[in-house]
CSV table of C-alpha atoms and ligand atoms in Angstrom, one decimal:
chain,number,residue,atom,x,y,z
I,517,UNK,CA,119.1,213.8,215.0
I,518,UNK,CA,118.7,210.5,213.8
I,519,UNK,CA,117.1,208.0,215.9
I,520,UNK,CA,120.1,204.8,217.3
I,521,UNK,CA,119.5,202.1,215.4
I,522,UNK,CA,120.5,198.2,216.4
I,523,UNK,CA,122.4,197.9,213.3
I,524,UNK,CA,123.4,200.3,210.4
I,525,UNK,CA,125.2,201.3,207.5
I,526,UNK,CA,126.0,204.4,206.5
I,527,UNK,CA,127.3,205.8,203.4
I,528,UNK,CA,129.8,202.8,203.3
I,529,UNK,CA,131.6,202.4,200.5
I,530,UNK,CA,134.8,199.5,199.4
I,531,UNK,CA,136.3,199.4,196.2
I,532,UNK,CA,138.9,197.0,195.0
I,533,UNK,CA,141.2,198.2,192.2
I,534,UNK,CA,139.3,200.8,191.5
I,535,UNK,CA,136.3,199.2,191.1
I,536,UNK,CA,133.6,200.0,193.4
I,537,UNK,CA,131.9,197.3,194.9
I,538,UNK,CA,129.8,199.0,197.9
I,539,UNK,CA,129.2,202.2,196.9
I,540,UNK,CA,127.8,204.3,200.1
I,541,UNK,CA,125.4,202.3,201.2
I,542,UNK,CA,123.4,203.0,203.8
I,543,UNK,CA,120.9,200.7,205.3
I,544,UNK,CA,119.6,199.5,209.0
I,545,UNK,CA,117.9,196.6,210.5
I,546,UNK,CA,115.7,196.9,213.7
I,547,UNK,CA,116.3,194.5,216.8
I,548,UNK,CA,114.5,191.2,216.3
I,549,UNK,CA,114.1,192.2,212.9
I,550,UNK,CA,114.6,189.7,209.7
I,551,UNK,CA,115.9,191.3,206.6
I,552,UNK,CA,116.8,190.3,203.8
I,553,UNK,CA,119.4,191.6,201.0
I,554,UNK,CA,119.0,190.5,197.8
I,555,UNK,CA,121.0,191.1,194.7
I,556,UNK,CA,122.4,189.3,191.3
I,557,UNK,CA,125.7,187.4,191.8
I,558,UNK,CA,128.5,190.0,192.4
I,559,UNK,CA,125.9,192.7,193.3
I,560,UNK,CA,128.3,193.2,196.8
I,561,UNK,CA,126.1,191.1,199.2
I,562,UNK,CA,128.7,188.9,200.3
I,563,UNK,CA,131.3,192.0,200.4
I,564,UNK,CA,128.8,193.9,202.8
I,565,UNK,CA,128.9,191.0,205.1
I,566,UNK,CA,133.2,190.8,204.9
I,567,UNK,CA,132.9,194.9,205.9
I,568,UNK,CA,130.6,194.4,208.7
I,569,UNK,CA,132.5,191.3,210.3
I,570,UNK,CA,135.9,193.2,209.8
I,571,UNK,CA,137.6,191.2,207.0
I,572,UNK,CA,138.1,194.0,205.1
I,573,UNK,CA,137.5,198.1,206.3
I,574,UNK,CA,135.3,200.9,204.5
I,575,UNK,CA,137.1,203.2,202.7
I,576,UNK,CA,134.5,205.4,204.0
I,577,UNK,CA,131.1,205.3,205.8
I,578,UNK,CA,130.1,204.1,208.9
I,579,UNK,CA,128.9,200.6,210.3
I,580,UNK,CA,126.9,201.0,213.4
I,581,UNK,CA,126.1,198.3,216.3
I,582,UNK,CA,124.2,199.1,219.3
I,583,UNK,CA,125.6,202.3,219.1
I,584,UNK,CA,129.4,202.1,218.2
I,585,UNK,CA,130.8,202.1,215.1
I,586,UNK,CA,132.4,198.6,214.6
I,587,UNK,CA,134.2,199.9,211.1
I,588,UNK,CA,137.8,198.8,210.7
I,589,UNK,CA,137.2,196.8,214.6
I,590,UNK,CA,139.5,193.4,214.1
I,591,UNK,CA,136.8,190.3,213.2
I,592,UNK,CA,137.6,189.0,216.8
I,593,UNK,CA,136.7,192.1,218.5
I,594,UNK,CA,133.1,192.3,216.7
I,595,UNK,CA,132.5,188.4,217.0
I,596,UNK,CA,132.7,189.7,221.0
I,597,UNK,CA,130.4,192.5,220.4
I,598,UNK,CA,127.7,190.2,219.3
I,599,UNK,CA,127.7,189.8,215.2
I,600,UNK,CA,128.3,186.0,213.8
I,601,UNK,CA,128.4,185.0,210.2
I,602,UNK,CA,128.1,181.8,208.4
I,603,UNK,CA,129.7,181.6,205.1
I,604,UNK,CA,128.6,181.1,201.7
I,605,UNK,CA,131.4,178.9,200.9
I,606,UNK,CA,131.4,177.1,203.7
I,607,UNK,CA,134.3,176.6,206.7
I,608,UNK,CA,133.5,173.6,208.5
I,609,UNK,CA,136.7,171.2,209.5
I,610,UNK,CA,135.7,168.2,207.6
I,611,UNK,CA,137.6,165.8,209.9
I,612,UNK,CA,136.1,167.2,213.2
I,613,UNK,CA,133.0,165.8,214.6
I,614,UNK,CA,130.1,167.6,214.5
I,615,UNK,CA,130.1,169.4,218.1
I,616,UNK,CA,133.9,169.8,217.7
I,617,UNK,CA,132.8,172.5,214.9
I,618,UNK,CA,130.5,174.3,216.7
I,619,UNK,CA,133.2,174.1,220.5
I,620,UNK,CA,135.7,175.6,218.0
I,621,UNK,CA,133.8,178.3,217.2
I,622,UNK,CA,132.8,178.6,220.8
I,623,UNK,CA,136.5,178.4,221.6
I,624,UNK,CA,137.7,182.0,221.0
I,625,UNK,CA,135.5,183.3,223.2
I,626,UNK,CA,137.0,181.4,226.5
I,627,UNK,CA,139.3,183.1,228.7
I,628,UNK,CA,141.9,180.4,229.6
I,629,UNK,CA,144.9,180.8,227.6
I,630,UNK,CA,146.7,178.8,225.3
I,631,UNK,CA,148.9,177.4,228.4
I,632,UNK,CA,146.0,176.9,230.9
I,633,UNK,CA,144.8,174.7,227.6
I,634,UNK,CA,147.5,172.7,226.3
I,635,UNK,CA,147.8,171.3,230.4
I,636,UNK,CA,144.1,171.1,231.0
I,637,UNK,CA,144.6,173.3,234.5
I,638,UNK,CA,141.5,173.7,236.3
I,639,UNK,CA,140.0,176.6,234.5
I,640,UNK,CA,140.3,175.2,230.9
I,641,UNK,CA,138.9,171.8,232.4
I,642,UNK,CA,135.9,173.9,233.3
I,643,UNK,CA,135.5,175.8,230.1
I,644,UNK,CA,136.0,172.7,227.8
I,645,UNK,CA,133.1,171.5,229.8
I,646,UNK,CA,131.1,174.3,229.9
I,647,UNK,CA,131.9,174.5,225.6
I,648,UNK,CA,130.7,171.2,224.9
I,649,UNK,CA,127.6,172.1,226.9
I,650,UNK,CA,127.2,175.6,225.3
I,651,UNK,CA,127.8,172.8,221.5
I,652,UNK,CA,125.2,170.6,222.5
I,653,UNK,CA,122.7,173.0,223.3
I,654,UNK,CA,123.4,175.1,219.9
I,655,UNK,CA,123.1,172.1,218.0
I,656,UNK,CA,119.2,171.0,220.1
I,657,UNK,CA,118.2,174.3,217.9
I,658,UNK,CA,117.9,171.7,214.4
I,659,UNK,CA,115.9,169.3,216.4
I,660,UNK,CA,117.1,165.3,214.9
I,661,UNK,CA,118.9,166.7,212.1
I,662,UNK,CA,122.0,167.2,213.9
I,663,UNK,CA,121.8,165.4,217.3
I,664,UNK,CA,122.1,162.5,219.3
I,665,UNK,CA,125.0,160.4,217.0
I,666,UNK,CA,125.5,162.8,214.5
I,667,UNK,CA,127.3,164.9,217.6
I,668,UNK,CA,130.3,162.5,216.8
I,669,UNK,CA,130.4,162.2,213.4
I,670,UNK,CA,132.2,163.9,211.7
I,671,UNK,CA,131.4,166.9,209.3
I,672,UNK,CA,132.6,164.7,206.1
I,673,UNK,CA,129.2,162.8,206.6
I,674,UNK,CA,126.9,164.8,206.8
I,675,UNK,CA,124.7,165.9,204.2
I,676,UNK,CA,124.9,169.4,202.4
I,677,UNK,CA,121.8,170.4,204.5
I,678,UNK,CA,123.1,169.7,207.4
I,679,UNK,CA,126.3,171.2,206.5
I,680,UNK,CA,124.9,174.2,206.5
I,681,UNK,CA,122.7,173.8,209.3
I,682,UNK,CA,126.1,173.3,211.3
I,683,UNK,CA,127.7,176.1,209.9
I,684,UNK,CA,124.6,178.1,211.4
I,685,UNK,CA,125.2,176.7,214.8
I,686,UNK,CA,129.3,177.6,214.6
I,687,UNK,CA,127.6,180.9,213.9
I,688,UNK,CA,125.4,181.0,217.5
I,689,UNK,CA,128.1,179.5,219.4
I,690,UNK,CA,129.9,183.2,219.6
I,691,UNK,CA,126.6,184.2,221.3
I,692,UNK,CA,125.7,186.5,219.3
I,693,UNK,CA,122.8,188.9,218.9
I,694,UNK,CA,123.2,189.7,215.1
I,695,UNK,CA,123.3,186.6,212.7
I,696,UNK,CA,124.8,187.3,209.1
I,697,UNK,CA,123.2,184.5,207.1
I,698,UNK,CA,125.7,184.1,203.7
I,699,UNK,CA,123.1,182.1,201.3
I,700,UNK,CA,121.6,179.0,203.8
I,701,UNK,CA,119.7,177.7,201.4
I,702,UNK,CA,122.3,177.0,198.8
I,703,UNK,CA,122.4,173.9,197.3
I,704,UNK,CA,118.9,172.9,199.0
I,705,UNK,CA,115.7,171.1,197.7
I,706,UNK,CA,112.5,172.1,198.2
I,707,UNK,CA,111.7,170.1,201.4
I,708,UNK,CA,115.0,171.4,203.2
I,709,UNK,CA,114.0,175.2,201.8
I,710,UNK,CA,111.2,174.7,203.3
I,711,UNK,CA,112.7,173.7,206.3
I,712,UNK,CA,114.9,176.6,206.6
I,713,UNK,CA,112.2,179.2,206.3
I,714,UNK,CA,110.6,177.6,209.2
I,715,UNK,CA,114.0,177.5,211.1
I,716,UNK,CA,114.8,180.8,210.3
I,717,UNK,CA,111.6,182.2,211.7
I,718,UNK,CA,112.4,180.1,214.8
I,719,UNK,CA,115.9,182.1,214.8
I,720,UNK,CA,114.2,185.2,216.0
I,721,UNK,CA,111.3,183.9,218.1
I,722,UNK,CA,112.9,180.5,219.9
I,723,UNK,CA,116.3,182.1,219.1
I,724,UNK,CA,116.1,186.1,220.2
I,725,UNK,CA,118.3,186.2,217.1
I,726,UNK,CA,118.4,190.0,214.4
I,727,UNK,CA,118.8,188.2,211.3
I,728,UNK,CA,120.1,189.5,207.8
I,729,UNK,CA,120.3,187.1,205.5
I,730,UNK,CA,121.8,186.9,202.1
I,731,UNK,CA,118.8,184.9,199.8
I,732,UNK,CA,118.9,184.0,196.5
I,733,UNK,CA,115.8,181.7,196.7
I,734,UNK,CA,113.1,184.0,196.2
I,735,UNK,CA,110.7,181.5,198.5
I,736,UNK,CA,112.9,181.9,201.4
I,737,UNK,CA,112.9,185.7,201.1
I,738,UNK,CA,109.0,185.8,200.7
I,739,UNK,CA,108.8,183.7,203.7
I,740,UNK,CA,111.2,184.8,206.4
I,741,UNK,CA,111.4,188.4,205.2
I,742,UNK,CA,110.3,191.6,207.4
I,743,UNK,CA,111.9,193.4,204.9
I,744,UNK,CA,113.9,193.0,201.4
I,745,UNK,CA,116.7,195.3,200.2
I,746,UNK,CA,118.1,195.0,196.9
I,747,UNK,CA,121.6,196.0,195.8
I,748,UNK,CA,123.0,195.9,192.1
I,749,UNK,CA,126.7,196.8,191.5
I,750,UNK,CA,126.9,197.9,195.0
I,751,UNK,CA,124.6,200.7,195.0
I,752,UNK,CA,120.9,200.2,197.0
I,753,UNK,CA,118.1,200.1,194.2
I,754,UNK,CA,115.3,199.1,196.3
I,755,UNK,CA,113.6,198.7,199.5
I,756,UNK,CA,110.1,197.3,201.4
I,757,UNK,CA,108.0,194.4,202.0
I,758,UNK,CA,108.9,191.5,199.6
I,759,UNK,CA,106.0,192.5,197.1
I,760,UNK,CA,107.1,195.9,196.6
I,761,UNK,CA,110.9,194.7,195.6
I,762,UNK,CA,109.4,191.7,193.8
I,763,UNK,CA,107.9,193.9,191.4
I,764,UNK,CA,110.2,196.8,191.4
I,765,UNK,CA,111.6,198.0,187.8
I,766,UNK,CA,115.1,198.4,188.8
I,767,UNK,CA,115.1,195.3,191.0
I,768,UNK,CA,113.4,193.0,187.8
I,769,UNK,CA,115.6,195.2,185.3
I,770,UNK,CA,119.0,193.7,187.1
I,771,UNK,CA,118.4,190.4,187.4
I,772,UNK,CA,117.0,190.3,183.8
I,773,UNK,CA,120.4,191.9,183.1
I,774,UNK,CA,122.2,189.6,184.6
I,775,UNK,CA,120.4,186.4,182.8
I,776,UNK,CA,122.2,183.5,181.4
I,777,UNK,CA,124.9,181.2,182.1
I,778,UNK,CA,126.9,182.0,185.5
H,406,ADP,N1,138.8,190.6,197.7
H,406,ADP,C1,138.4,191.0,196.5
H,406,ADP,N2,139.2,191.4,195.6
H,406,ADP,C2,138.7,191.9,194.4
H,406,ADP,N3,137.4,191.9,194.0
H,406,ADP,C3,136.6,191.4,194.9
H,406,ADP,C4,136.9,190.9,196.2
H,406,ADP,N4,135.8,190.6,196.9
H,406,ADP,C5,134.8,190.8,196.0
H,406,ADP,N5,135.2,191.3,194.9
H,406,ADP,C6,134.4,191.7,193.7
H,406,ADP,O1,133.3,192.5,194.2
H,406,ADP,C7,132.2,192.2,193.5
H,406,ADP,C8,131.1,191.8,194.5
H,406,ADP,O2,131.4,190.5,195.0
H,406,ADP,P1,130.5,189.9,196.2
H,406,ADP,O3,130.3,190.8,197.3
H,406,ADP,O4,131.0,188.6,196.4
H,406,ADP,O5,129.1,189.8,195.4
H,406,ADP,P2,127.7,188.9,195.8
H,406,ADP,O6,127.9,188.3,197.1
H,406,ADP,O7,126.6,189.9,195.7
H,406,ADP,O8,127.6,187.9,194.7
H,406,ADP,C9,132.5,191.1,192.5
H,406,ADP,O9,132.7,191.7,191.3
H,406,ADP,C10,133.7,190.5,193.1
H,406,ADP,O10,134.5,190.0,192.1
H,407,MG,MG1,127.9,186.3,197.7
């Protein structure tokens, strides 16, 4: 039969109020692979990324990691399995300091419980260290953008780049070895596009990281992509190297259909 992939999808499908919105879609991503999944706004991108990290559960298909099928698994239990997600809207806490952010992320993954916590016995002394460590190295990944004095400030000052350069080290603190990008370059100029392509590169190589990333910038996709999959109203409509869906009918047809304000 078919061959195990790292990561797949198949025939998934989610509908909400009788609208489909992922409408059996199967797809896969190699380890230490980048891809990328392209789309026009409400194409399902964002939806594929709630099924896979457990927000909401196919109505039917199948969402293979490393072997299991993770669909319907509780978000917490596939955050353990090795899949982290940044958000396209994005879910810092504003009033926490920078490496706060990422130990919170960092935090469900600790074994002391809430009463070890609250009365800092031994084991949660340990772990709070070992969290800040497991912060501070997460956040040496962007280099000057987010250390040294930014590790205190807090999230309210920083800029939108780093914003969501933080929300892409919450993202690694779970450890994980599948990274669901949601849109990183959002809100971006050139320079920090730029910057992201590079860093994204440096996700898989410095990193070890699978990456599938949600793209709208068509500069990022060209330059980070392995390969590009393109999904309109839910439904797959291309797939290959960045050229091939470039210039794919159906893939120029739906974003010319999809033109104007909004
Ligand atoms: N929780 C939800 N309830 C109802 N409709 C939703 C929900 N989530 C997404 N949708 C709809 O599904 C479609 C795809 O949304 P989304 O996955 O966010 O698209 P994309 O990320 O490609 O822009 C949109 O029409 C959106 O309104
Ligand atoms: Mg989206």
């Amino acid at each position: 039969m078919t061959e195990q992939a790292f990561f797949e999808l198949r025939d998934v499908s989610k509908s909400f109020g009788g609208l489909s919105v992922v409408d059996r879609l199967t797809l896969h991503v190699d380890e230490g692979e980048i891809v990328s999944l392209i789309g026009p706004n409400g194409a399902g991108k964002t939806t594929v990324f709630n099924l896979v990290t457990g927000i909401y559960r196919p109505a039917s298909g199948e969402i293979r990691f490393r072997g299991r099928n993770v669909a319907g698994l509780p978000p917490h239990k596939i955050t353990q399995l090795g899949i982290a997600r940044t958000f396209q809207t994005l879910r810092l806490f504003l009033n926490m300091s920078v490496k706060e952010n990422v130990m919170a992320a960092a935090y469900g993954h600790t074994r002391s419980t809430m009463v070890e916590a609250v009365f800092r016995l031994p084991r949660a002394r340990r772990e709070e260290r070992e969290i800040a460590e497991l912060a501070e190295e997460k956040l040496a990944f962007f280099g000057p953008r987010l250390a040294g004095y930014r590790h205190d400030q807090q999230a309210y000052n920083l800029s939108y780049a780093n914003r969501r350069r933080l929300e892409i080290a919450r993202a690694m603190a779970t450890n994980p070895s599948l990274l669901l990008l949601d849109e990183p370059a959002a809100g971006m100029n050139p320079a920090e596009t730029h910057e992201l392509t590079e860093l994204i590169g440096r996700l898989r190589t410095d990193g070890g990281y699978t990456v599938l990333v949600i793209e709208h910038d068509m500069h990022v996709v060209e330059g980070i992509s392995d390969r590009v999959i393109a999904l309109d109203h839910g439904v797959k409509i291309a797939e290959g190297s960045f050229d091939e869906v470039a210039t794919d009918d159906r893939v120029v047809e739906a974003y010319l259909g999809r033109q104007g304000p909004g």
